[in-house]
Amino acid sequence: MADIRVLITAEEIAAALERMGRQISDDYRGKELLVVGVLKGAFMVMADLARQIDIPVEFDFMAVSSYGASTQTSGVVRILKDLDEEIQGRHVLIVEDIIDSGLTLNYLLKSLRVRKPESLEVAALLVKQGIQRVELDVRYVGFEIGPEFVVGYGLDYAGKYRNLPYVGVLESATV
Ligand code: IMP
Ligand code: MG
């Protein structure tokens, strides 16, 4: 079994998503918003954030793969599933689980910008401070965390731990 130290509790996550949902609702009131979740990691954030947004909104998903079972980013991003929706002229909000080097998000932003959305912003539950290799403007941030590798609440290590209701630091993985 792995040792996991709780970093952010389920209650703290819920409070952050409530705050983010309120900001998003206020900022986009009167506009048509398309919220785009980045799979797989953002599935849990999407489900809970969606319920904190009280304006009419549509949802879509993209799936990307930045690295396999490793805990370090390779900088290579593959789009495994593209959007179903056209985004030209639309207000688009990308929802990410975590921004580490920023390479994944940077690549996504570039490939979506050429489709000429009316606006393109980012919401991330977690932003790792101090190690971003790409300067990114993330409009909605849940928590800024240190450089530790975290799991839970959608985040995986080698495909596991996404189902934890909290965010924790993997201290050792012996299984
Ligand atoms: P970036 O391209 O380095 O910003 O990495 C972004 C992606 O790497 C995220 O969407 C996650 O899937 C994954 N990732 C980065 N840091 C962590 C972590 O601490 N735990 C789990 N996954 C992570
Ligand atoms: Mg991942």
Short mmCIF file of C-alpha atoms in Angstrom, two decimals, residues 58-162:
data_model
loop_
_atom_site.label_atom_id
_atom_site.label_comp_id
_atom_site.label_asym_id
_atom_site.label_seq_id
_atom_site.Cartn_x
_atom_site.Cartn_y
_atom_site.Cartn_z
CA GLU A 58 -22.42 23.87 -22.22
CA PHE A 59 -19.73 21.27 -21.63
CA ASP A 60 -17.23 19.53 -23.85
CA PHE A 61 -14.13 17.45 -23.24
CA MET A 62 -10.68 17.00 -24.69
CA ALA A 63 -8.32 14.19 -23.84
CA VAL A 64 -4.61 14.77 -23.88
CA SER A 65 -1.67 12.75 -22.78
CA SER A 66 1.43 14.56 -21.60
CA TYR A 67 3.35 11.66 -20.16
CA GLY A 68 2.74 8.06 -19.25
CA ALA A 69 3.43 6.51 -15.88
CA SER A 70 6.29 8.86 -15.09
CA THR A 71 6.06 11.77 -12.63
CA GLN A 72 8.01 14.10 -14.92
CA THR A 73 6.65 15.85 -17.96
CA SER A 74 8.21 15.03 -21.32
CA GLY A 75 6.87 18.13 -23.04
CA VAL A 76 5.25 15.94 -25.64
CA VAL A 77 1.50 16.42 -25.78
CA ARG A 78 -0.80 14.18 -27.75
CA ILE A 79 -4.45 15.03 -28.40
CA LEU A 80 -6.28 11.76 -27.86
CA LYS A 81 -9.76 13.25 -28.21
CA ASP A 82 -10.59 16.60 -29.75
CA LEU A 83 -13.61 18.81 -29.02
CA ASP A 84 -17.00 17.83 -30.42
CA GLU A 85 -18.04 21.50 -30.55
CA GLU A 86 -16.95 24.31 -32.86
CA ILE A 87 -15.51 27.13 -30.75
CA GLN A 88 -15.22 29.97 -33.27
CA GLY A 89 -16.81 33.11 -31.79
CA ARG A 90 -17.59 31.39 -28.47
CA HIS A 91 -16.51 32.06 -24.90
CA VAL A 92 -14.40 29.06 -23.91
CA LEU A 93 -13.17 28.15 -20.43
CA ILE A 94 -10.65 25.33 -20.14
CA VAL A 95 -10.75 23.36 -16.90
CA GLU A 96 -7.54 21.65 -15.79
CA ASP A 97 -6.79 19.53 -12.77
CA ILE A 98 -3.23 20.75 -12.31
CA ILE A 99 -0.70 22.95 -14.05
CA ASP A 100 2.86 21.84 -13.54
CA SER A 101 5.34 22.91 -16.24
CA GLY A 102 2.48 24.50 -18.17
CA LEU A 103 3.55 22.70 -21.34
CA THR A 104 0.30 20.77 -21.71
CA LEU A 105 -1.85 23.84 -21.25
CA ASN A 106 0.37 25.97 -23.47
CA TYR A 107 -0.01 23.47 -26.27
CA LEU A 108 -3.78 23.30 -25.76
CA LEU A 109 -4.16 27.09 -25.74
CA LYS A 110 -2.18 27.41 -28.95
CA SER A 111 -4.19 24.77 -30.76
CA LEU A 112 -7.50 26.29 -29.60
CA ARG A 113 -6.58 29.93 -30.29
CA VAL A 114 -6.24 29.30 -34.02
CA ARG A 115 -9.93 28.31 -34.03
CA LYS A 116 -10.75 31.93 -33.11
CA PRO A 117 -12.86 31.68 -29.96
CA GLU A 118 -14.36 34.98 -28.74
CA SER A 119 -12.49 34.45 -25.48
CA LEU A 120 -10.29 31.71 -24.02
CA GLU A 121 -9.60 31.45 -20.28
CA VAL A 122 -8.33 28.79 -17.91
CA ALA A 123 -9.51 27.43 -14.57
CA ALA A 124 -7.22 25.05 -12.68
CA LEU A 125 -7.80 23.42 -9.32
CA LEU A 126 -4.06 23.29 -8.63
CA VAL A 127 -1.11 25.33 -9.82
CA LYS A 128 2.38 24.24 -8.83
CA GLN A 129 4.22 27.36 -7.81
CA GLY A 130 7.74 28.22 -8.85
CA ILE A 131 8.34 25.59 -11.46
CA GLN A 132 6.27 26.78 -14.41
CA ARG A 133 8.42 26.68 -17.51
CA VAL A 134 5.80 28.53 -19.51
CA GLU A 135 4.31 31.84 -18.36
CA LEU A 136 0.57 31.32 -18.34
CA ASP A 137 -2.32 33.49 -17.33
CA VAL A 138 -4.66 31.26 -15.33
CA ARG A 139 -7.82 33.24 -14.56
CA TYR A 140 -9.32 30.92 -11.91
CA VAL A 141 -7.05 29.07 -9.47
CA GLY A 142 -8.14 26.77 -6.66
CA PHE A 143 -4.85 26.32 -4.82
CA GLU A 144 -1.20 27.09 -5.32
CA ILE A 145 0.90 24.17 -4.13
CA GLY A 146 4.57 23.29 -3.84
CA PRO A 147 6.54 21.11 -6.22
CA GLU A 148 5.45 17.78 -4.69
CA PHE A 149 3.78 15.13 -6.82
CA VAL A 150 0.14 14.91 -5.77
CA VAL A 151 -2.62 12.39 -6.34
CA GLY A 152 -6.35 12.17 -5.77
CA TYR A 153 -9.43 14.08 -6.84
CA GLY A 154 -8.84 13.09 -10.46
CA LEU A 155 -5.05 13.12 -10.33
CA ASP A 156 -3.25 9.85 -10.88
CA TYR A 157 0.03 8.16 -10.39
CA ALA A 158 0.39 5.40 -13.01
CA GLY A 159 -3.37 5.46 -13.52
CA LYS A 160 -4.24 5.00 -9.85
CA TYR A 161 -5.59 7.16 -6.97
CA ARG A 162 -7.93 9.30 -9.10
#
